[in-house]
XYZ file of N, CA and C in Angstrom:
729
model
N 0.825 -1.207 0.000
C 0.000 0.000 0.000
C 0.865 1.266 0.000
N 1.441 0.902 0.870
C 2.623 2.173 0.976
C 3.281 2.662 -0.255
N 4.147 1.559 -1.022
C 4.450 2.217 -2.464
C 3.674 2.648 -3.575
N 2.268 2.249 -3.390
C 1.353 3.050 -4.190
C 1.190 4.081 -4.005
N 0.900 4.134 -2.773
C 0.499 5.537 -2.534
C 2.020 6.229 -2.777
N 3.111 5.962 -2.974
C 4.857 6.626 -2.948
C 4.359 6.679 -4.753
N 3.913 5.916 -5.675
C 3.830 6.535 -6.789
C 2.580 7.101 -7.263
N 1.250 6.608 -6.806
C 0.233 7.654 -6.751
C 1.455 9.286 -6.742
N 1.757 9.749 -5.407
C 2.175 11.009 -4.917
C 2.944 11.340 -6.303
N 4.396 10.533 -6.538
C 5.117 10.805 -7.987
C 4.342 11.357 -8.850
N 3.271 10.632 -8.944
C 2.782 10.743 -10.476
C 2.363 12.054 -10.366
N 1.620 12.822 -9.817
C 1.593 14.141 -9.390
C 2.403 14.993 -8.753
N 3.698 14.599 -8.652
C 4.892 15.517 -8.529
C 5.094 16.052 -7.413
N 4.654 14.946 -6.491
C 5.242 14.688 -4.899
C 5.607 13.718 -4.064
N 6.906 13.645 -3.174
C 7.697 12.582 -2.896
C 6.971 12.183 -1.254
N 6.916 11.134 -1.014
C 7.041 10.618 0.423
C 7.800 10.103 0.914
N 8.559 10.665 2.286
C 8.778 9.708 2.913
C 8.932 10.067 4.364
N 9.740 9.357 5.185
C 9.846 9.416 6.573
C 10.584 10.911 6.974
N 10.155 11.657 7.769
C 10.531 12.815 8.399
C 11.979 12.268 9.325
N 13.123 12.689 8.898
C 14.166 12.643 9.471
C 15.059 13.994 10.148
N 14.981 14.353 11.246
C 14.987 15.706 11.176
C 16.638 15.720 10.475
N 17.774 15.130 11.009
C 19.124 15.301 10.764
C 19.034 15.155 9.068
N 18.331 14.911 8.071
C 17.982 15.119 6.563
C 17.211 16.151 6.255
N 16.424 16.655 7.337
C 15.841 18.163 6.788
C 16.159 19.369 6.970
N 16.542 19.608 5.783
C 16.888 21.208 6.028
C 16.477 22.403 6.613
N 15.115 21.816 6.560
C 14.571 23.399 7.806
C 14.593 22.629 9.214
N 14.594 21.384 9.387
C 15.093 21.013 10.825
C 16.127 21.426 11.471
N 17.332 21.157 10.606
C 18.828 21.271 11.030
C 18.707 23.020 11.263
N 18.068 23.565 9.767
C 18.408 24.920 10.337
C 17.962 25.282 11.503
N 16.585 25.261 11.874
C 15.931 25.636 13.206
C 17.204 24.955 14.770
N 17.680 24.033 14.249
C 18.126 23.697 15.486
C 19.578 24.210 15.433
N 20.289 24.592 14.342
C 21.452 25.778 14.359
C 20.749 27.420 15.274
N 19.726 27.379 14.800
C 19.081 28.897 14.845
C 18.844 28.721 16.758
N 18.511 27.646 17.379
C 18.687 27.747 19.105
C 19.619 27.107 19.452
N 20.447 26.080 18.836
C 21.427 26.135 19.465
C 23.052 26.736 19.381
N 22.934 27.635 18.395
C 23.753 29.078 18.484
C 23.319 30.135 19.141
N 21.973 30.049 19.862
C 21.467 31.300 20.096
C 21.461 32.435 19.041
N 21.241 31.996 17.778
C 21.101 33.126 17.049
C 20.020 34.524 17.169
N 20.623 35.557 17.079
C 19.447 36.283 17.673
C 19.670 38.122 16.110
N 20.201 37.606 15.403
C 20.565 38.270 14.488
C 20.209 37.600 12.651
N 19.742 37.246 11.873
C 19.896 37.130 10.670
C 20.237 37.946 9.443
N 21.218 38.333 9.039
C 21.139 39.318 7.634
C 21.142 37.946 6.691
N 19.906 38.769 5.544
C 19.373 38.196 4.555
C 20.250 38.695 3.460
N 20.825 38.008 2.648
C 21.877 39.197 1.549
C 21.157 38.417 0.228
N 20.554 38.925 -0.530
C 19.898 37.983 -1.801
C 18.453 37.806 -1.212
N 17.333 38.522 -0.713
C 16.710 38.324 -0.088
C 15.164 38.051 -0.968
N 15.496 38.671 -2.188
C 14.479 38.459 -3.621
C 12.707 38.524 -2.467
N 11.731 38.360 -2.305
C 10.309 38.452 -1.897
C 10.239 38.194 -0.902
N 11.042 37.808 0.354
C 11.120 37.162 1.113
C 10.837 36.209 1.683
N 11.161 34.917 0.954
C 11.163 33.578 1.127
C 11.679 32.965 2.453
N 12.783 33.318 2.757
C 13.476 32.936 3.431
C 13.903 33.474 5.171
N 13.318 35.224 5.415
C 12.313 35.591 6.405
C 11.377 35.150 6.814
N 10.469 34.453 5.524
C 9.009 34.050 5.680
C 9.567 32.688 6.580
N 10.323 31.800 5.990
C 10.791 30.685 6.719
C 11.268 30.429 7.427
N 12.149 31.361 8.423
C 12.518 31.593 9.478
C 11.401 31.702 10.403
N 10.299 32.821 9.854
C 9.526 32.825 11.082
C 8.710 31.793 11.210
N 7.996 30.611 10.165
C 7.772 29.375 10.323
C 8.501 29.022 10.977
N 9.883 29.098 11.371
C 10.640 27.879 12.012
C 10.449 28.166 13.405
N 9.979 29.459 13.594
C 9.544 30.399 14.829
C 11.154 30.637 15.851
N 11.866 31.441 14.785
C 13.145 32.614 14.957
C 11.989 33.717 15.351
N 12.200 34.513 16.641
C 11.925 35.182 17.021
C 12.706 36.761 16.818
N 14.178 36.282 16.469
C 15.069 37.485 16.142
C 14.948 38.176 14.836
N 16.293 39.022 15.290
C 16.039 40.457 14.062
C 16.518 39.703 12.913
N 15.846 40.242 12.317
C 15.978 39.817 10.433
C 16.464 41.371 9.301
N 17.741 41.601 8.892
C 17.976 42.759 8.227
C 17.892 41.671 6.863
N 17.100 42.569 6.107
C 17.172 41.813 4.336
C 17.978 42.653 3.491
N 18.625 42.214 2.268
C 19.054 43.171 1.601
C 18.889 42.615 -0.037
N 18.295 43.656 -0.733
C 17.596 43.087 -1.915
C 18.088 44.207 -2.853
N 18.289 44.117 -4.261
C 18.621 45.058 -5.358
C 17.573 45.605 -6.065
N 16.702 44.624 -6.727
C 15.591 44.650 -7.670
C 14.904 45.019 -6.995
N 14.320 46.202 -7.987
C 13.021 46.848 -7.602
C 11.134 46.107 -7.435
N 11.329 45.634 -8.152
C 9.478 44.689 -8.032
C 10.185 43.590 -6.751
N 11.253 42.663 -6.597
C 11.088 41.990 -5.521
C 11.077 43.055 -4.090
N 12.053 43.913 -3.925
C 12.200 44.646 -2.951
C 10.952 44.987 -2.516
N 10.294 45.662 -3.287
C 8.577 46.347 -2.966
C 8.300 45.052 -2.134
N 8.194 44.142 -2.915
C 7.110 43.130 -2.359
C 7.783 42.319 -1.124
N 9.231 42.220 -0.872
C 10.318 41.953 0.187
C 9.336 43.151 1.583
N 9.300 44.044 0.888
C 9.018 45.589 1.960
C 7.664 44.982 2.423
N 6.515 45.075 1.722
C 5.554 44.320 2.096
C 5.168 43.379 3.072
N 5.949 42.426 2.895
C 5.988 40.864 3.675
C 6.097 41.289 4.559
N 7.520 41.997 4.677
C 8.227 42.199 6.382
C 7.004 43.195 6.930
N 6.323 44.015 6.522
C 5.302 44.919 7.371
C 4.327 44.404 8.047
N 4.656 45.224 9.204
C 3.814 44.473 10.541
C 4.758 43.558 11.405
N 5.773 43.647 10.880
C 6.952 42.871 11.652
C 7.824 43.392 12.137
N 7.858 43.599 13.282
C 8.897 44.557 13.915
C 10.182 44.528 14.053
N 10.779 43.278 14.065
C 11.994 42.707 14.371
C 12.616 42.496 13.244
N 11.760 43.047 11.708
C 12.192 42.389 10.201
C 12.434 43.900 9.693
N 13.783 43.877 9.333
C 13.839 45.474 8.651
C 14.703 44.924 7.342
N 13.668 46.213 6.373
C 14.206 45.844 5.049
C 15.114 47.040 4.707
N 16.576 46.569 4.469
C 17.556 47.796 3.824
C 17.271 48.157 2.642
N 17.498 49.641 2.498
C 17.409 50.179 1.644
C 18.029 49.360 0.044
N 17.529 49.752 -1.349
C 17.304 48.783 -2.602
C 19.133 48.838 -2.500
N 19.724 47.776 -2.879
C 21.218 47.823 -2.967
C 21.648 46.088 -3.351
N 22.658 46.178 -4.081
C 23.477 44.907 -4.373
C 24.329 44.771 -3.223
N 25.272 43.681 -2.829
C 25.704 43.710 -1.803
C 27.255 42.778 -2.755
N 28.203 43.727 -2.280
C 29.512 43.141 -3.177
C 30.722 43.612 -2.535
N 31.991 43.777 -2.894
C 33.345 43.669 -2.754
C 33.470 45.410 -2.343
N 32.882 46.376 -2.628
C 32.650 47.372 -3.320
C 31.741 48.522 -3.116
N 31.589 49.913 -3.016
C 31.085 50.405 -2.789
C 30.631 51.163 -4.299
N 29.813 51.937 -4.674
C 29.656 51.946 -5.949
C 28.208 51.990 -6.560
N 27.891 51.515 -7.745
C 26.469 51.323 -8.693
C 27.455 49.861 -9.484
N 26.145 49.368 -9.995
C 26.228 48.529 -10.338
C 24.979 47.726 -11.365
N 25.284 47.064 -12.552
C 24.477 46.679 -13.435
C 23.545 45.024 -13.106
N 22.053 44.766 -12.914
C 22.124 43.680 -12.374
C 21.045 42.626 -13.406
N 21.218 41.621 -13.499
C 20.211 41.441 -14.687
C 19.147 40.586 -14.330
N 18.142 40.857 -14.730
C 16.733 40.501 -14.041
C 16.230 39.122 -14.737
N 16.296 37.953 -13.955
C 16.117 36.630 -14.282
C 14.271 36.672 -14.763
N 13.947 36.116 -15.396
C 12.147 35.792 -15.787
C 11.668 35.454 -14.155
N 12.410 34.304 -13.846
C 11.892 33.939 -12.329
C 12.132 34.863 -11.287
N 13.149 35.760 -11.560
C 13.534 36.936 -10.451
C 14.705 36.359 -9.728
N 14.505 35.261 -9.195
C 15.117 34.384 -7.908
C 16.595 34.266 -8.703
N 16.654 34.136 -10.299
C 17.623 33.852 -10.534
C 18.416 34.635 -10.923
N 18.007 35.907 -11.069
C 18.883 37.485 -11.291
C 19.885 37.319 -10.358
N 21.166 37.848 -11.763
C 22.430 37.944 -10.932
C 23.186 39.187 -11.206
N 23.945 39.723 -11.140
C 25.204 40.846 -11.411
C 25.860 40.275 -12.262
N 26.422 38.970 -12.526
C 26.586 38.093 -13.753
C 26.484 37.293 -15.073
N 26.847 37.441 -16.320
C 26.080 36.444 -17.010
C 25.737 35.318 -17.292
N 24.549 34.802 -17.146
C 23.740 33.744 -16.931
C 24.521 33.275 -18.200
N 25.166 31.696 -17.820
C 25.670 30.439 -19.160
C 24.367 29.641 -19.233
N 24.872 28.918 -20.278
C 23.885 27.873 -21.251
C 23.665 27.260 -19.738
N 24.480 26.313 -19.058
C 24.186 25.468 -18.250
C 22.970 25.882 -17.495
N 22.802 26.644 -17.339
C 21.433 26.933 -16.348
C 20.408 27.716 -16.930
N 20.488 28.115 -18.021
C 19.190 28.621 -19.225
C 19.279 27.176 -20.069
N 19.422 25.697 -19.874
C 19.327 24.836 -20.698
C 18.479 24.037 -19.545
N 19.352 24.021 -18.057
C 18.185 23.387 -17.120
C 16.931 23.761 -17.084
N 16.983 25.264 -16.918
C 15.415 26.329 -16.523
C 15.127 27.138 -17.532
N 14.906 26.756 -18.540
C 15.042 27.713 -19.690
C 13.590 28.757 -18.889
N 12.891 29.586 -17.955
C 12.529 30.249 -17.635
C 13.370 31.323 -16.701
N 14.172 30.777 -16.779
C 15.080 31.714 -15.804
C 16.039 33.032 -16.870
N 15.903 32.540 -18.000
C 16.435 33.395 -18.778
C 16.420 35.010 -18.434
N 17.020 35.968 -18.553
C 17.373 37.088 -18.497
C 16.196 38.237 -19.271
N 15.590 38.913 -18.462
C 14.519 39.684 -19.633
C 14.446 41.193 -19.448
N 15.802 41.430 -18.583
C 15.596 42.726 -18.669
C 17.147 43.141 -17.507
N 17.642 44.448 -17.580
C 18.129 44.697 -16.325
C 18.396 46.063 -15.295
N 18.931 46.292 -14.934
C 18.475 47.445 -13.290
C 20.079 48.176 -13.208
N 20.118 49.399 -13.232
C 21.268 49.750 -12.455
C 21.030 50.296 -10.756
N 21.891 49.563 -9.430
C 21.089 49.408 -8.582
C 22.220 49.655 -7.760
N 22.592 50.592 -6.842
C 23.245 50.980 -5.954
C 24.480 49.675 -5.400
N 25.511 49.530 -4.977
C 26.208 48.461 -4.964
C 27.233 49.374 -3.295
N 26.890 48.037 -2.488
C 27.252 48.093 -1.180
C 28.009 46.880 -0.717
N 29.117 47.467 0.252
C 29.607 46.130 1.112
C 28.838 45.833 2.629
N 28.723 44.700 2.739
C 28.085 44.101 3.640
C 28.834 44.927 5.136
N 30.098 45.053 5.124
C 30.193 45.662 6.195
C 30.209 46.840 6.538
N 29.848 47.353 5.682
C 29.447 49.170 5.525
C 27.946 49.383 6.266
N 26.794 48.018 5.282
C 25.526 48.369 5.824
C 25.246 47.783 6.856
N 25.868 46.493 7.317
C 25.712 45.525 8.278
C 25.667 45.846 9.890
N 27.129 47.122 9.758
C 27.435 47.434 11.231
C 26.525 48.118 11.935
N 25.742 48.816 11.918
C 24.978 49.145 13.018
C 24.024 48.265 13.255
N 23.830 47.039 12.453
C 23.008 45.732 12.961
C 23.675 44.972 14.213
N 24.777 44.625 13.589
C 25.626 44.308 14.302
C 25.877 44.608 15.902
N 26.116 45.859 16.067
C 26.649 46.422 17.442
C 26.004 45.605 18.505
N 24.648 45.463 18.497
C 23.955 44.831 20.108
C 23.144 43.509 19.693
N 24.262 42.633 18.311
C 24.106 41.288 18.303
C 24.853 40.237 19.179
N 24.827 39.157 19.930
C 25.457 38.353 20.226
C 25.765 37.300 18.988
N 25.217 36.804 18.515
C 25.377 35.750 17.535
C 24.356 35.711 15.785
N 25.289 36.366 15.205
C 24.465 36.353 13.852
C 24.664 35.242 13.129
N 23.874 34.999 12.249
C 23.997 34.045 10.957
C 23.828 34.987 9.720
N 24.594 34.698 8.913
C 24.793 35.525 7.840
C 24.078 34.620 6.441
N 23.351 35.067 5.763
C 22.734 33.802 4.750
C 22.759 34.535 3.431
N 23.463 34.139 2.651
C 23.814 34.749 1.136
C 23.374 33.881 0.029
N 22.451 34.775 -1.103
C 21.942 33.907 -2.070
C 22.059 35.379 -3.017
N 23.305 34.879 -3.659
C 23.634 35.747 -4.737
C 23.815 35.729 -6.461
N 22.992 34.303 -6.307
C 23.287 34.100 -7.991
C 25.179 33.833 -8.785
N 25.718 33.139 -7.949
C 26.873 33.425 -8.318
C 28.006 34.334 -7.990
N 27.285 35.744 -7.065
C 27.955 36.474 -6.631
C 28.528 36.781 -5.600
N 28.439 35.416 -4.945
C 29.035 34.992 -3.076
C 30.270 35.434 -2.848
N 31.241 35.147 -4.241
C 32.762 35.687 -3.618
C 32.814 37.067 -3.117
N 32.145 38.058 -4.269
C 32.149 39.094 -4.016
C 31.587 39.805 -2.614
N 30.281 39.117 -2.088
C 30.044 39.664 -0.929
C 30.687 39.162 -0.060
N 31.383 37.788 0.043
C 32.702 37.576 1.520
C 33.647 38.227 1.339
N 33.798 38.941 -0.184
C 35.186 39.963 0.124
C 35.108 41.566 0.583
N 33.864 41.832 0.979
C 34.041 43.175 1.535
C 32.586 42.642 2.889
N 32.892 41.421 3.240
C 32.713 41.329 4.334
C 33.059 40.837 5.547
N 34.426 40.742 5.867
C 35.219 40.549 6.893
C 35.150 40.630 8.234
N 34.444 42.005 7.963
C 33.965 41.941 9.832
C 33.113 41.772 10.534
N 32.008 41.243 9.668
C 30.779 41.015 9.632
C 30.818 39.306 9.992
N 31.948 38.736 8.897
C 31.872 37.482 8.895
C 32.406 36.781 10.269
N 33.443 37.411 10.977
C 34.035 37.492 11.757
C 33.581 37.535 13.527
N 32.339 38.355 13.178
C 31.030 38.366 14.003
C 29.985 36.864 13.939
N 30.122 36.620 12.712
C 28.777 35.350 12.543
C 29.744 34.057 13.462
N 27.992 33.558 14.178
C 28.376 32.443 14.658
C 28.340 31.237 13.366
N 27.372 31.758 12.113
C 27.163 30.538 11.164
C 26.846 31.381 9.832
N 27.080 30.664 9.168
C 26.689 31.034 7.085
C 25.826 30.390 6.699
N 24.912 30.464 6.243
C 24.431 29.757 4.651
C 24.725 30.142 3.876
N 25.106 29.602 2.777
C 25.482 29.991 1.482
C 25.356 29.708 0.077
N 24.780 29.879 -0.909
C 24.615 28.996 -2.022
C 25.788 28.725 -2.964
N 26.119 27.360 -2.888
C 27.246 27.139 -3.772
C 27.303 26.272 -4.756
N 27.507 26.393 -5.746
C 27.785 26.205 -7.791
C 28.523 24.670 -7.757
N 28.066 23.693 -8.152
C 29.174 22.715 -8.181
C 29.348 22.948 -9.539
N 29.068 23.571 -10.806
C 29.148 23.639 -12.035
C 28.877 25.210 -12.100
N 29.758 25.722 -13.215
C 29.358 26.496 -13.422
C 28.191 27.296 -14.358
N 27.224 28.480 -13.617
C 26.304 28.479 -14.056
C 25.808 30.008 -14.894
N 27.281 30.887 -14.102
C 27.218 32.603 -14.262
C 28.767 32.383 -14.819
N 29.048 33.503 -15.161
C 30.485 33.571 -15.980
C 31.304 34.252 -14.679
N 32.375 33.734 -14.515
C 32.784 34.511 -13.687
C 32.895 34.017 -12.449
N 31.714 33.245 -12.086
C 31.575 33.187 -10.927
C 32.464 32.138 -9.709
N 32.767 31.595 -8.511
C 33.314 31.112 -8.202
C 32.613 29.920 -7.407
N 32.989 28.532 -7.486
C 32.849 27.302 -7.029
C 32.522 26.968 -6.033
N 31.975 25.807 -5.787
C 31.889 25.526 -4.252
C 33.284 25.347 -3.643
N 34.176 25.069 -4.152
C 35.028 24.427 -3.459
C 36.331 25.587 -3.464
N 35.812 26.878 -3.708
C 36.875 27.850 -3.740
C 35.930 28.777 -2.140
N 34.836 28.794 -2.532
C 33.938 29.053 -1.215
C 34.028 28.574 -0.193
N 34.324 27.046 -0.092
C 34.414 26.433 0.781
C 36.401 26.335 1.574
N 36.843 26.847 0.874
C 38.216 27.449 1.125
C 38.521 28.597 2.072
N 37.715 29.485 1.667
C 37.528 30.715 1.788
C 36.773 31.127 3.657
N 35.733 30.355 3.338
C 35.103 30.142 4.551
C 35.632 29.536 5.596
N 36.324 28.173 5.308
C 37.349 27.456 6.217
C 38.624 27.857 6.785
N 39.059 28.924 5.766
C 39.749 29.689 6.422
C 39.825 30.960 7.532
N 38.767 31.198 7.705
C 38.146 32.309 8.213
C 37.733 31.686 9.758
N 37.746 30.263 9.509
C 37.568 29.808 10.660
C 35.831 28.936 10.868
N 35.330 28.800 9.903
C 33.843 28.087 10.098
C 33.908 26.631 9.701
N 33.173 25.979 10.155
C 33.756 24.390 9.819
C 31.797 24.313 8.574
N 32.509 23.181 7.864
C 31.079 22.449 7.041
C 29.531 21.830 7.907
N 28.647 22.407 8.179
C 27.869 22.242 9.200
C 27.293 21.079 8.751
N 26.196 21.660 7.597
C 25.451 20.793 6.574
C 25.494 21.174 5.216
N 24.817 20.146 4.491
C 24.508 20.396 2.813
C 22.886 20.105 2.373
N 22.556 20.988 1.839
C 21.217 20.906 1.571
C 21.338 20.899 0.000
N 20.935 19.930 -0.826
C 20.385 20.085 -2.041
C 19.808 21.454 -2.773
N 20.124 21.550 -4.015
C 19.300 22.929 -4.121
C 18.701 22.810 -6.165
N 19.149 23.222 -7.006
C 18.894 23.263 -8.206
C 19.293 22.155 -9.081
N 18.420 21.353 -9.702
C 19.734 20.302 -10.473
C 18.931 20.394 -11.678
N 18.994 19.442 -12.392
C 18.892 19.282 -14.117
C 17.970 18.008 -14.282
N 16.693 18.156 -14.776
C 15.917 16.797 -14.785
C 16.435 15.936 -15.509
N 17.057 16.453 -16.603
C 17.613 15.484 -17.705
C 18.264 14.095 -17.641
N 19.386 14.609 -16.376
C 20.080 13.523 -16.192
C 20.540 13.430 -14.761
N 19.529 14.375 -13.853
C 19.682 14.089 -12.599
C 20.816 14.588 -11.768
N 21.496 15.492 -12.695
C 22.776 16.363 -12.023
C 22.285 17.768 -11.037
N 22.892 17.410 -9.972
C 22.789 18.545 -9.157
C 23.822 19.832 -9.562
N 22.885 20.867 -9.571
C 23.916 22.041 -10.623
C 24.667 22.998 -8.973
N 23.625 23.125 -8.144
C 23.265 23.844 -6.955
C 23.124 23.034 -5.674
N 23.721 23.849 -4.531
C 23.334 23.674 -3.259
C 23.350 24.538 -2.592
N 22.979 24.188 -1.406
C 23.495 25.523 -0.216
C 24.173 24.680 1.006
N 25.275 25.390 1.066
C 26.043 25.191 2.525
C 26.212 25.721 3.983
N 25.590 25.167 4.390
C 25.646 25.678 6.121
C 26.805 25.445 7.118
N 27.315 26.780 7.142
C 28.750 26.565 7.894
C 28.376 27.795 9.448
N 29.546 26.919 10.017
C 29.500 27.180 11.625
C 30.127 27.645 12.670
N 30.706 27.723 13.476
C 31.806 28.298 14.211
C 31.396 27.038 15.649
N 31.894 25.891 15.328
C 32.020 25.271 16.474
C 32.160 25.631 17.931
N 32.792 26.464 18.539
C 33.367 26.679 19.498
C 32.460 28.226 19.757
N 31.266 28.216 18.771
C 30.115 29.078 19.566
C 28.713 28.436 20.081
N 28.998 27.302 19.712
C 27.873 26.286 20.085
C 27.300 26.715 21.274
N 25.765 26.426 22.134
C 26.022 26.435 23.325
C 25.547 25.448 24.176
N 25.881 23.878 23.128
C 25.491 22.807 23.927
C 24.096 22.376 23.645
């Protein structure tokens, strides 16, 4: 009975199975999010706010700073967070190496707009994600806008979804990073933007800084042949744990 109903669900384009929390990603996160005592989140890539919204499902009670470029997600980013006191949306800005303006190009899906140009590999997976327009949009370093969040945080998590553009925001964010008890991060096992840099140059980068590999969550792959293009990585600062 059970596997019927496991392809009944398929056949309509949903999976079953056993709730494992140490396999779910909003488990693990929620239980990074109390047992770091996180009481800080900056959102960097924050597109409508997906990922605010899911925090407060996970019922994070702390401050949430978002930071978004595009104009139609931002509005509607601004939106969400209203009525939420603890959720403040920064002003419209890219978040990079850099202080400056900057050119950003607006994905069909939105989610997939980057500062980079979109390759075949990922307009051949999602051919909706294609590029249909783009924004010139104020360009900020994370630790320029970050610090007065910062000052009367104990333990932030820093969560970056940049389309490819992750190197750039860990390089003009040092002191910010330095502050986080933990990262999320989205990282490329293929490349998908021109330019852009790897998981495993990210994962360098971060390890050096001092955060260990927490978890790995699945993220974008390719129906074709079942290749994972995308993930996100959750990294940590061991020795802020609090048991």
């Amino acid at each position: 009975m059970k596997a019927l109903i496991k392809r009944a669900l398929r056949g309509a384009g949903w999976d079953l199975h056993r709730y494992v929390p140490t396999a779910s990603p909003d488990a693990q996160l929620a239980r990074v999010l109390a047992s770091f005592g996180i009481d800080l989140v900056l959102d960097v890539g924050a597109n409508q706010g997906q990922y605010g919204g899911l925090l407060r499902e996970l019922g994070f009670a702390g401050s949430i700073v978002s930071y978004e470029p595009l104009a139609d997600a931002h509005a509607a980013l601004t939106a969400r967070a209203a009525g939420d006191p603890a959720w403040t949306v920064a002003p419209r800005a890219a978040i990079g190496a850099e202080n400056g303006e900057i050119a950003i190009n607006v994905a069909g899906n939105s989610a997939s707009s980057s500062v980079l140009p979109m390759l075949a590999a990922h307009t051949d997976a999602a051919p909706h994600t294609a590029y249909v327009g783009s924004e010139i949009v104020p360009l900020r370093r994370l630790d320029d806008v970050a610090a007065p969040h910062l000052a009367g945080a104990r333990a932030p998590l820093v969560k970056i979804d940049t389309q490819g553009f992750e190197a750039a925001v860990l390089a003009g964010a040092p002191a910010t990073l330095a502050a986080a008890s933990a990262v999320q991060i989205e990282l490329s096992l293929t490349p998908l933007y021109e330019g852009q840099a790897l998981y495993d140059a990210i994962l360098a980068d971060l390890t050096g800084r001092g955060f260990e590999l927490w978890g790995i969550w699945p993220g974008f792959g390719r129906d074709s042949d079942g290749r994972l293009l995308q993930m996100d990585g959750l990294f940590a600062r061991p020795e802020r744990a609090r048991g």
